[in-house]
Amino acid sequence: MLQDIRENAQGTIAKIIIGLLIVSLSIWGMDAIVGGFSGEPEVATVNGEEITEREFLRVVQMESQRRLSEMESPDPALLDEDQIRKEVLDSLIQEQVLIQDANEQGLALTESDVDALITQMPQFQVDGQFNRDRFVASVRNLGMGVGEFRNAMQKQYVVNQIRGGIMQSGLVADENAAQLLRIQNQTRDFRSVQIPETAVADELEVTEADIEASYEENSAAFQQPEQVDAAYIVLSLDSLAEKVEVTQSELEAYYQQRADDLAREERRASHILVENSADSGDTIATIEERLNAGESFEDLAKEFSVDTVSAKEGGDLGYAGRGVYDEAFEEALFSLDEGEVSEPVQTSFGVHLIRLDEVRRSDVPPLEDLEQQLRKELAREQAQEKYAEVRAQLADSAYAADDLAGPAKEMGLEVREMAGITKDGGEAPFDHAGLIRQLFSEDVLEAGYNTELIDVGNNVSVVARVREHHEARQLALENVQNDIRRSLEARKTRELLAERAQAVIAGLEDGKTLEELNAGDWQQFEDQARNTRVADPQVVQTAFSLSRPSGSKPSYGFAMTPSGVSVIALDAVNDGSVEDRSEELRQLREFMASLDGQREYAAYQQFLRNRAEIARP
């Protein structure tokens, strides 16, 4: 198997596994892979191998930092530390089980194997060549030494080879995939008739007794939740910027400094757009080959581009500055030299080949045209320098104060108020989970302290305190009876409609017609696929859930719709066709095999876990 590893080091599978290793290391760090140091307190043992407290706490810290980095507004108060510790320990145990399994199988990489893998990793390359300085810097950014990283690779690579081997072993019979595709491609012939809500309106009755009974039975649903009225101070960069006085001389100097940026650059581009599909790669390769052979970009755009408007002009898109195109398109366009054609660029529209035809720059607009914009920019820039200082002062002042009036006066800020804030939050800034958590904490709610200064947005911070606390209370019947009535009417209407639909179906099965049942007229739907939009989605879903008709006798069902209920008669099921060598069949077969491989690997992991002797002191 080691020979296979060496031979496949350049292959796609190896690159995927290397990628997984780097992701794993960047998230979990070295200590999720390498065993702990002897003589240290352990948090668990796996077949006698220790997982030390040191490595456990280090990975907990790294995982906490990772989760914080994924938050739009990072707030440690939102982290569930107990859950993180549990998940980290389970992960460390599973890693140790897999590493031990690889060792039992005698799998290992030689030093030269590790060297070969490291030098192939694009993360460590500059201009396509391995760069030792980048390698060392990248490893240190992961919190490791070079030796630790190499040791981790030796162990984790073979673990991922086992993983890749098992996951690629998934098998699916061709007929199973074909049968599933036939079902997916199946069409159905059905009819439907709509029974509107008005058809049962005369039967609908909701009494006062019904309302009272519902109120008593569902009393928990008719409570006003616990609420607080809060006072709060907002510190924002924008508010500081409004107080900054920008002098004329400062403005003129800033204008001169920004002159190069203010001269708008526009680029004229042409492109060839290929629809994103299974064979788009082959199409792009053909276009590139013909370009390299000397054919003109304009002729190929007319032949291949699905952007029919620009294709008529040889792919010409005209001039445009930044902020016009898709981000990936713009990044590629503004990195090209005149006359250069880009590598394939993927966007939501498809795959592009982009050529930069010309670059032009406009003159710098006069200062008077930009004065208001530049004055705001400069004020924000100057306020930014002061924001961190004022924020720290407000945090200290509010922490020591018995109210918010003092800190507000000291900082020149306004004390605002908001009522009716629940644990689910309220209007901004009380739509921030961390601020709500503090507002309802024991120190703030019961002891009367201010909250900490919470960053609720980009350069926006808030400190708050509770003015008044309102316990949860039962709402009076008179305040909710209209809501209860509407709810009961809607429920009873559905019940009556369902009864009417069942009665119509019973009559149809007895041989009666819709006219005899006073139920309207059929609407016919022939040869409809699952994703058809010609009928209500609930009607289509029901039509495809009914059993095949028996002979000439339809299958019946009903579906609730926004305006009533539909009775459905399924007349025929038309099996879908499948081409033996179709791309659709190939993709489905690969997908099913992948799922099977994932199940096999999950079962293998569980087998190893069940067999291991795991102790948690």
PDB file of N, CA, C and O in Angstrom, residues 544-608:
ATOM      1  N   PHE A 544     -48.172  12.528  -7.057  1.00  0.00           N
ATOM      2  CA  PHE A 544     -47.016  11.632  -7.146  1.00  0.00           C
ATOM      3  C   PHE A 544     -46.883  10.730  -5.917  1.00  0.00           C
ATOM      4  O   PHE A 544     -46.000   9.886  -5.877  1.00  0.00           O
ATOM      5  N   SER A 545     -47.724  10.930  -4.924  1.00  0.00           N
ATOM      6  CA  SER A 545     -47.696  10.050  -3.753  1.00  0.00           C
ATOM      7  C   SER A 545     -48.761   8.964  -3.822  1.00  0.00           C
ATOM      8  O   SER A 545     -48.731   8.008  -3.033  1.00  0.00           O
ATOM      9  N   LEU A 546     -49.701   9.070  -4.765  1.00  0.00           N
ATOM     10  CA  LEU A 546     -50.769   8.084  -4.881  1.00  0.00           C
ATOM     11  C   LEU A 546     -50.256   6.801  -5.529  1.00  0.00           C
ATOM     12  O   LEU A 546     -49.325   6.817  -6.339  1.00  0.00           O
ATOM     13  N   SER A 547     -50.887   5.689  -5.174  1.00  0.00           N
ATOM     14  CA  SER A 547     -50.504   4.406  -5.753  1.00  0.00           C
ATOM     15  C   SER A 547     -50.963   4.318  -7.201  1.00  0.00           C
ATOM     16  O   SER A 547     -51.871   5.047  -7.638  1.00  0.00           O
ATOM     17  N   ARG A 548     -50.314   3.452  -7.965  1.00  0.00           N
ATOM     18  CA  ARG A 548     -50.674   3.278  -9.372  1.00  0.00           C
ATOM     19  C   ARG A 548     -52.135   2.892  -9.508  1.00  0.00           C
ATOM     20  O   ARG A 548     -52.658   2.102  -8.716  1.00  0.00           O
ATOM     21  N   PRO A 549     -52.816   3.435 -10.518  1.00  0.00           N
ATOM     22  CA  PRO A 549     -54.209   3.038 -10.733  1.00  0.00           C
ATOM     23  C   PRO A 549     -54.308   1.553 -11.062  1.00  0.00           C
ATOM     24  O   PRO A 549     -53.401   0.969 -11.671  1.00  0.00           O
ATOM     25  N   SER A 550     -55.403   0.948 -10.633  1.00  0.00           N
ATOM     26  CA  SER A 550     -55.647  -0.467 -10.913  1.00  0.00           C
ATOM     27  C   SER A 550     -56.514  -0.566 -12.158  1.00  0.00           C
ATOM     28  O   SER A 550     -57.720  -0.268 -12.124  1.00  0.00           O
ATOM     29  N   GLY A 551     -55.885  -0.947 -13.261  1.00  0.00           N
ATOM     30  CA  GLY A 551     -56.621  -1.027 -14.513  1.00  0.00           C
ATOM     31  C   GLY A 551     -57.084   0.349 -14.940  1.00  0.00           C
ATOM     32  O   GLY A 551     -56.320   1.303 -15.024  1.00  0.00           O
ATOM     33  N   SER A 552     -58.377   0.466 -15.235  1.00  0.00           N
ATOM     34  CA  SER A 552     -58.943   1.746 -15.670  1.00  0.00           C
ATOM     35  C   SER A 552     -59.510   2.549 -14.511  1.00  0.00           C
ATOM     36  O   SER A 552     -60.080   3.626 -14.722  1.00  0.00           O
ATOM     37  N   LYS A 553     -59.355   2.035 -13.296  1.00  0.00           N
ATOM     38  CA  LYS A 553     -59.906   2.712 -12.120  1.00  0.00           C
ATOM     39  C   LYS A 553     -58.859   3.660 -11.529  1.00  0.00           C
ATOM     40  O   LYS A 553     -57.775   3.232 -11.129  1.00  0.00           O
ATOM     41  N   PRO A 554     -59.149   4.956 -11.454  1.00  0.00           N
ATOM     42  CA  PRO A 554     -58.161   5.918 -10.939  1.00  0.00           C
ATOM     43  C   PRO A 554     -57.890   5.710  -9.443  1.00  0.00           C
ATOM     44  O   PRO A 554     -58.678   5.091  -8.723  1.00  0.00           O
ATOM     45  N   SER A 555     -56.778   6.258  -9.008  1.00  0.00           N
ATOM     46  CA  SER A 555     -56.492   6.379  -7.574  1.00  0.00           C
ATOM     47  C   SER A 555     -56.847   7.802  -7.156  1.00  0.00           C
ATOM     48  O   SER A 555     -56.597   8.758  -7.907  1.00  0.00           O
ATOM     49  N   TYR A 556     -57.431   7.934  -5.970  1.00  0.00           N
ATOM     50  CA  TYR A 556     -57.898   9.242  -5.524  1.00  0.00           C
ATOM     51  C   TYR A 556     -57.154   9.702  -4.266  1.00  0.00           C
ATOM     52  O   TYR A 556     -56.706   8.888  -3.443  1.00  0.00           O
ATOM     53  N   GLY A 557     -57.088  11.007  -4.126  1.00  0.00           N
ATOM     54  CA  GLY A 557     -56.537  11.619  -2.925  1.00  0.00           C
ATOM     55  C   GLY A 557     -56.959  13.079  -2.876  1.00  0.00           C
ATOM     56  O   GLY A 557     -57.639  13.575  -3.779  1.00  0.00           O
ATOM     57  N   PHE A 558     -56.538  13.772  -1.829  1.00  0.00           N
ATOM     58  CA  PHE A 558     -56.852  15.202  -1.756  1.00  0.00           C
ATOM     59  C   PHE A 558     -55.692  15.949  -1.121  1.00  0.00           C
ATOM     60  O   PHE A 558     -54.872  15.366  -0.396  1.00  0.00           O
ATOM     61  N   ALA A 559     -55.634  17.246  -1.399  1.00  0.00           N
ATOM     62  CA  ALA A 559     -54.551  18.094  -0.883  1.00  0.00           C
ATOM     63  C   ALA A 559     -55.114  19.450  -0.506  1.00  0.00           C
ATOM     64  O   ALA A 559     -55.890  20.042  -1.266  1.00  0.00           O
ATOM     65  N   MET A 560     -54.722  19.929   0.673  1.00  0.00           N
ATOM     66  CA  MET A 560     -55.096  21.278   1.093  1.00  0.00           C
ATOM     67  C   MET A 560     -54.306  22.295   0.273  1.00  0.00           C
ATOM     68  O   MET A 560     -53.107  22.122   0.045  1.00  0.00           O
ATOM     69  N   THR A 561     -54.979  23.329  -0.172  1.00  0.00           N
ATOM     70  CA  THR A 561     -54.339  24.396  -0.930  1.00  0.00           C
ATOM     71  C   THR A 561     -54.642  25.721  -0.246  1.00  0.00           C
ATOM     72  O   THR A 561     -55.501  25.775   0.650  1.00  0.00           O
ATOM     73  N   PRO A 562     -53.980  26.808  -0.639  1.00  0.00           N
ATOM     74  CA  PRO A 562     -54.233  28.093   0.034  1.00  0.00           C
ATOM     75  C   PRO A 562     -55.685  28.552  -0.013  1.00  0.00           C
ATOM     76  O   PRO A 562     -56.135  29.282   0.873  1.00  0.00           O
ATOM     77  N   SER A 563     -56.435  28.135  -1.027  1.00  0.00           N
ATOM     78  CA  SER A 563     -57.808  28.638  -1.156  1.00  0.00           C
ATOM     79  C   SER A 563     -58.878  27.578  -0.888  1.00  0.00           C
ATOM     80  O   SER A 563     -60.065  27.839  -1.079  1.00  0.00           O
ATOM     81  N   GLY A 564     -58.473  26.384  -0.475  1.00  0.00           N
ATOM     82  CA  GLY A 564     -59.462  25.348  -0.209  1.00  0.00           C
ATOM     83  C   GLY A 564     -58.834  23.975  -0.196  1.00  0.00           C
ATOM     84  O   GLY A 564     -57.783  23.764   0.418  1.00  0.00           O
ATOM     85  N   VAL A 565     -59.495  23.024  -0.885  1.00  0.00           N
ATOM     86  CA  VAL A 565     -58.978  21.668  -0.964  1.00  0.00           C
ATOM     87  C   VAL A 565     -59.161  21.170  -2.389  1.00  0.00           C
ATOM     88  O   VAL A 565     -60.140  21.517  -3.065  1.00  0.00           O
ATOM     89  N   SER A 566     -58.201  20.405  -2.885  1.00  0.00           N
ATOM     90  CA  SER A 566     -58.286  19.828  -4.218  1.00  0.00           C
ATOM     91  C   SER A 566     -58.430  18.323  -4.119  1.00  0.00           C
ATOM     92  O   SER A 566     -57.673  17.669  -3.377  1.00  0.00           O
ATOM     93  N   VAL A 567     -59.382  17.778  -4.843  1.00  0.00           N
ATOM     94  CA  VAL A 567     -59.519  16.331  -4.992  1.00  0.00           C
ATOM     95  C   VAL A 567     -58.753  15.931  -6.247  1.00  0.00           C
ATOM     96  O   VAL A 567     -58.901  16.560  -7.304  1.00  0.00           O
ATOM     97  N   ILE A 568     -57.912  14.903  -6.133  1.00  0.00           N
ATOM     98  CA  ILE A 568     -57.033  14.498  -7.233  1.00  0.00           C
ATOM     99  C   ILE A 568     -57.391  13.088  -7.663  1.00  0.00           C
ATOM    100  O   ILE A 568     -57.552  12.194  -6.817  1.00  0.00           O
ATOM    101  N   ALA A 569     -57.478  12.891  -8.972  1.00  0.00           N
ATOM    102  CA  ALA A 569     -57.687  11.561  -9.549  1.00  0.00           C
ATOM    103  C   ALA A 569     -56.469  11.219 -10.385  1.00  0.00           C
ATOM    104  O   ALA A 569     -56.176  11.903 -11.384  1.00  0.00           O
ATOM    105  N   LEU A 570     -55.721  10.194  -9.999  1.00  0.00           N
ATOM    106  CA  LEU A 570     -54.543   9.762 -10.757  1.00  0.00           C
ATOM    107  C   LEU A 570     -54.985   8.733 -11.789  1.00  0.00           C
ATOM    108  O   LEU A 570     -55.467   7.652 -11.439  1.00  0.00           O
ATOM    109  N   ASP A 571     -54.804   9.049 -13.080  1.00  0.00           N
ATOM    110  CA  ASP A 571     -55.274   8.181 -14.156  1.00  0.00           C
ATOM    111  C   ASP A 571     -54.198   7.241 -14.682  1.00  0.00           C
ATOM    112  O   ASP A 571     -54.492   6.111 -15.083  1.00  0.00           O
ATOM    113  N   ALA A 572     -52.938   7.696 -14.725  1.00  0.00           N
ATOM    114  CA  ALA A 572     -51.893   6.853 -15.305  1.00  0.00           C
ATOM    115  C   ALA A 572     -50.532   7.265 -14.766  1.00  0.00           C
ATOM    116  O   ALA A 572     -50.288   8.433 -14.456  1.00  0.00           O
ATOM    117  N   VAL A 573     -49.638   6.281 -14.679  1.00  0.00           N
ATOM    118  CA  VAL A 573     -48.240   6.502 -14.297  1.00  0.00           C
ATOM    119  C   VAL A 573     -47.385   6.119 -15.491  1.00  0.00           C
ATOM    120  O   VAL A 573     -47.438   4.979 -15.978  1.00  0.00           O
ATOM    121  N   ASN A 574     -46.592   7.050 -15.993  1.00  0.00           N
ATOM    122  CA  ASN A 574     -45.753   6.818 -17.174  1.00  0.00           C
ATOM    123  C   ASN A 574     -44.301   6.697 -16.740  1.00  0.00           C
ATOM    124  O   ASN A 574     -43.710   7.672 -16.247  1.00  0.00           O
ATOM    125  N   ASP A 575     -43.739   5.500 -16.878  1.00  0.00           N
ATOM    126  CA  ASP A 575     -42.366   5.265 -16.427  1.00  0.00           C
ATOM    127  C   ASP A 575     -41.386   6.127 -17.205  1.00  0.00           C
ATOM    128  O   ASP A 575     -41.525   6.319 -18.420  1.00  0.00           O
ATOM    129  N   GLY A 576     -40.377   6.631 -16.502  1.00  0.00           N
ATOM    130  CA  GLY A 576     -39.364   7.450 -17.139  1.00  0.00           C
ATOM    131  C   GLY A 576     -38.393   6.607 -17.939  1.00  0.00           C
ATOM    132  O   GLY A 576     -38.154   5.430 -17.636  1.00  0.00           O
ATOM    133  N   SER A 577     -37.831   7.201 -18.959  1.00  0.00           N
ATOM    134  CA  SER A 577     -36.849   6.496 -19.783  1.00  0.00           C
ATOM    135  C   SER A 577     -35.444   6.784 -19.279  1.00  0.00           C
ATOM    136  O   SER A 577     -35.176   7.840 -18.696  1.00  0.00           O
ATOM    137  N   VAL A 578     -34.548   5.837 -19.504  1.00  0.00           N
ATOM    138  CA  VAL A 578     -33.159   5.971 -19.074  1.00  0.00           C
ATOM    139  C   VAL A 578     -32.253   5.510 -20.197  1.00  0.00           C
ATOM    140  O   VAL A 578     -32.415   4.406 -20.725  1.00  0.00           O
ATOM    141  N   GLU A 579     -31.302   6.361 -20.583  1.00  0.00           N
ATOM    142  CA  GLU A 579     -30.298   5.961 -21.556  1.00  0.00           C
ATOM    143  C   GLU A 579     -29.113   5.359 -20.814  1.00  0.00           C
ATOM    144  O   GLU A 579     -28.605   5.942 -19.857  1.00  0.00           O
ATOM    145  N   ASP A 580     -28.681   4.199 -21.249  1.00  0.00           N
ATOM    146  CA  ASP A 580     -27.652   3.443 -20.523  1.00  0.00           C
ATOM    147  C   ASP A 580     -26.377   4.238 -20.295  1.00  0.00           C
ATOM    148  O   ASP A 580     -25.733   4.103 -19.264  1.00  0.00           O
ATOM    149  N   ARG A 581     -25.996   5.066 -21.239  1.00  0.00           N
ATOM    150  CA  ARG A 581     -24.723   5.783 -21.121  1.00  0.00           C
ATOM    151  C   ARG A 581     -24.937   7.287 -20.947  1.00  0.00           C
ATOM    152  O   ARG A 581     -24.058   8.079 -21.271  1.00  0.00           O
ATOM    153  N   SER A 582     -26.071   7.670 -20.417  1.00  0.00           N
ATOM    154  CA  SER A 582     -26.353   9.096 -20.260  1.00  0.00           C
ATOM    155  C   SER A 582     -25.518   9.686 -19.128  1.00  0.00           C
ATOM    156  O   SER A 582     -25.147   8.993 -18.174  1.00  0.00           O
ATOM    157  N   GLU A 583     -25.235  10.978 -19.244  1.00  0.00           N
ATOM    158  CA  GLU A 583     -24.484  11.673 -18.204  1.00  0.00           C
ATOM    159  C   GLU A 583     -25.273  11.700 -16.904  1.00  0.00           C
ATOM    160  O   GLU A 583     -24.711  11.588 -15.810  1.00  0.00           O
ATOM    161  N   GLU A 584     -26.593  11.823 -17.015  1.00  0.00           N
ATOM    162  CA  GLU A 584     -27.454  11.853 -15.835  1.00  0.00           C
ATOM    163  C   GLU A 584     -27.342  10.550 -15.048  1.00  0.00           C
ATOM    164  O   GLU A 584     -27.248  10.560 -13.820  1.00  0.00           O
ATOM    165  N   LEU A 585     -27.343   9.419 -15.756  1.00  0.00           N
ATOM    166  CA  LEU A 585     -27.227   8.117 -15.097  1.00  0.00           C
ATOM    167  C   LEU A 585     -25.857   7.960 -14.456  1.00  0.00           C
ATOM    168  O   LEU A 585     -25.733   7.467 -13.330  1.00  0.00           O
ATOM    169  N   ARG A 586     -24.809   8.408 -15.167  1.00  0.00           N
ATOM    170  CA  ARG A 586     -23.455   8.305 -14.608  1.00  0.00           C
ATOM    171  C   ARG A 586     -23.320   9.104 -13.324  1.00  0.00           C
ATOM    172  O   ARG A 586     -22.778   8.624 -12.324  1.00  0.00           O
ATOM    173  N   GLN A 587     -23.838  10.343 -13.308  1.00  0.00           N
ATOM    174  CA  GLN A 587     -23.744  11.176 -12.116  1.00  0.00           C
ATOM    175  C   GLN A 587     -24.527  10.580 -10.953  1.00  0.00           C
ATOM    176  O   GLN A 587     -24.070  10.601  -9.813  1.00  0.00           O
ATOM    177  N   LEU A 588     -25.712  10.047 -11.233  1.00  0.00           N
ATOM    178  CA  LEU A 588     -26.507   9.441 -10.172  1.00  0.00           C
ATOM    179  C   LEU A 588     -25.816   8.216  -9.604  1.00  0.00           C
ATOM    180  O   LEU A 588     -25.788   8.007  -8.391  1.00  0.00           O
ATOM    181  N   ARG A 589     -25.230   7.400 -10.485  1.00  0.00           N
ATOM    182  CA  ARG A 589     -24.524   6.201 -10.034  1.00  0.00           C
ATOM    183  C   ARG A 589     -23.344   6.588  -9.139  1.00  0.00           C
ATOM    184  O   ARG A 589     -23.111   5.965  -8.086  1.00  0.00           O
ATOM    185  N   GLU A 590     -22.596   7.606  -9.541  1.00  0.00           N
ATOM    186  CA  GLU A 590     -21.453   8.053  -8.733  1.00  0.00           C
ATOM    187  C   GLU A 590     -21.917   8.606  -7.389  1.00  0.00           C
ATOM    188  O   GLU A 590     -21.283   8.380  -6.355  1.00  0.00           O
ATOM    189  N   PHE A 591     -23.020   9.357  -7.399  1.00  0.00           N
ATOM    190  CA  PHE A 591     -23.546   9.919  -6.154  1.00  0.00           C
ATOM    191  C   PHE A 591     -23.986   8.815  -5.196  1.00  0.00           C
ATOM    192  O   PHE A 591     -23.685   8.850  -4.005  1.00  0.00           O
ATOM    193  N   MET A 592     -24.699   7.815  -5.712  1.00  0.00           N
ATOM    194  CA  MET A 592     -25.154   6.708  -4.864  1.00  0.00           C
ATOM    195  C   MET A 592     -23.969   5.915  -4.324  1.00  0.00           C
ATOM    196  O   MET A 592     -23.968   5.491  -3.164  1.00  0.00           O
ATOM    197  N   ALA A 593     -22.948   5.728  -5.164  1.00  0.00           N
ATOM    198  CA  ALA A 593     -21.751   5.016  -4.707  1.00  0.00           C
ATOM    199  C   ALA A 593     -21.036   5.812  -3.624  1.00  0.00           C
ATOM    200  O   ALA A 593     -20.520   5.242  -2.652  1.00  0.00           O
ATOM    201  N   SER A 594     -21.012   7.140  -3.773  1.00  0.00           N
ATOM    202  CA  SER A 594     -20.387   7.983  -2.761  1.00  0.00           C
ATOM    203  C   SER A 594     -21.115   7.871  -1.422  1.00  0.00           C
ATOM    204  O   SER A 594     -20.486   7.761  -0.366  1.00  0.00           O
ATOM    205  N   LEU A 595     -22.452   7.878  -1.461  1.00  0.00           N
ATOM    206  CA  LEU A 595     -23.226   7.719  -0.231  1.00  0.00           C
ATOM    207  C   LEU A 595     -22.943   6.379   0.416  1.00  0.00           C
ATOM    208  O   LEU A 595     -22.808   6.273   1.644  1.00  0.00           O
ATOM    209  N   ASP A 596     -22.854   5.339  -0.400  1.00  0.00           N
ATOM    210  CA  ASP A 596     -22.560   4.003   0.134  1.00  0.00           C
ATOM    211  C   ASP A 596     -21.177   3.981   0.780  1.00  0.00           C
ATOM    212  O   ASP A 596     -20.991   3.392   1.850  1.00  0.00           O
ATOM    213  N   GLY A 597     -20.196   4.638   0.127  1.00  0.00           N
ATOM    214  CA  GLY A 597     -18.854   4.704   0.689  1.00  0.00           C
ATOM    215  C   GLY A 597     -18.816   5.449   2.010  1.00  0.00           C
ATOM    216  O   GLY A 597     -18.120   5.046   2.946  1.00  0.00           O
ATOM    217  N   GLN A 598     -19.596   6.523   2.104  1.00  0.00           N
ATOM    218  CA  GLN A 598     -19.661   7.273   3.359  1.00  0.00           C
ATOM    219  C   GLN A 598     -20.264   6.428   4.476  1.00  0.00           C
ATOM    220  O   GLN A 598     -19.799   6.465   5.617  1.00  0.00           O
ATOM    221  N   ARG A 599     -21.289   5.666   4.148  1.00  0.00           N
ATOM    222  CA  ARG A 599     -21.891   4.781   5.159  1.00  0.00           C
ATOM    223  C   ARG A 599     -20.901   3.722   5.615  1.00  0.00           C
ATOM    224  O   ARG A 599     -20.814   3.405   6.805  1.00  0.00           O
ATOM    225  N   GLU A 600     -20.137   3.174   4.640  1.00  0.00           N
ATOM    226  CA  GLU A 600     -19.141   2.152   4.987  1.00  0.00           C
ATOM    227  C   GLU A 600     -18.071   2.722   5.913  1.00  0.00           C
ATOM    228  O   GLU A 600     -17.661   2.079   6.882  1.00  0.00           O
ATOM    229  N   TYR A 601     -17.629   3.943   5.609  1.00  0.00           N
ATOM    230  CA  TYR A 601     -16.581   4.542   6.444  1.00  0.00           C
ATOM    231  C   TYR A 601     -17.110   4.868   7.832  1.00  0.00           C
ATOM    232  O   TYR A 601     -16.411   4.670   8.836  1.00  0.00           O
ATOM    233  N   ALA A 602     -18.359   5.368   7.920  1.00  0.00           N
ATOM    234  CA  ALA A 602     -18.957   5.649   9.230  1.00  0.00           C
ATOM    235  C   ALA A 602     -19.071   4.374  10.051  1.00  0.00           C
ATOM    236  O   ALA A 602     -18.803   4.365  11.257  1.00  0.00           O
ATOM    237  N   ALA A 603     -19.456   3.263   9.382  1.00  0.00           N
ATOM    238  CA  ALA A 603     -19.566   1.983  10.090  1.00  0.00           C
ATOM    239  C   ALA A 603     -18.194   1.498  10.547  1.00  0.00           C
ATOM    240  O   ALA A 603     -18.041   0.944  11.644  1.00  0.00           O
ATOM    241  N   TYR A 604     -17.174   1.722   9.704  1.00  0.00           N
ATOM    242  CA  TYR A 604     -15.810   1.305  10.058  1.00  0.00           C
ATOM    243  C   TYR A 604     -15.307   2.095  11.270  1.00  0.00           C
ATOM    244  O   TYR A 604     -14.718   1.531  12.203  1.00  0.00           O
ATOM    245  N   GLN A 605     -15.569   3.410  11.271  1.00  0.00           N
ATOM    246  CA  GLN A 605     -15.182   4.236  12.413  1.00  0.00           C
ATOM    247  C   GLN A 605     -15.869   3.750  13.693  1.00  0.00           C
ATOM    248  O   GLN A 605     -15.236   3.651  14.747  1.00  0.00           O
ATOM    249  N   GLN A 606     -17.158   3.458  13.582  1.00  0.00           N
ATOM    250  CA  GLN A 606     -17.901   3.004  14.753  1.00  0.00           C
ATOM    251  C   GLN A 606     -17.393   1.668  15.243  1.00  0.00           C
ATOM    252  O   GLN A 606     -17.317   1.416  16.459  1.00  0.00           O
ATOM    253  N   PHE A 607     -17.013   0.773  14.305  1.00  0.00           N
ATOM    254  CA  PHE A 607     -16.452  -0.530  14.688  1.00  0.00           C
ATOM    255  C   PHE A 607     -15.170  -0.342  15.494  1.00  0.00           C
ATOM    256  O   PHE A 607     -14.975  -0.974  16.546  1.00  0.00           O
ATOM    257  N   LEU A 608     -14.291   0.536  15.002  1.00  0.00           N
ATOM    258  CA  LEU A 608     -13.037   0.784  15.721  1.00  0.00           C
ATOM    259  C   LEU A 608     -13.316   1.390  17.092  1.00  0.00           C
ATOM    260  O   LEU A 608     -12.670   1.021  18.083  1.00  0.00           O
TER     261      LEU A 608
END
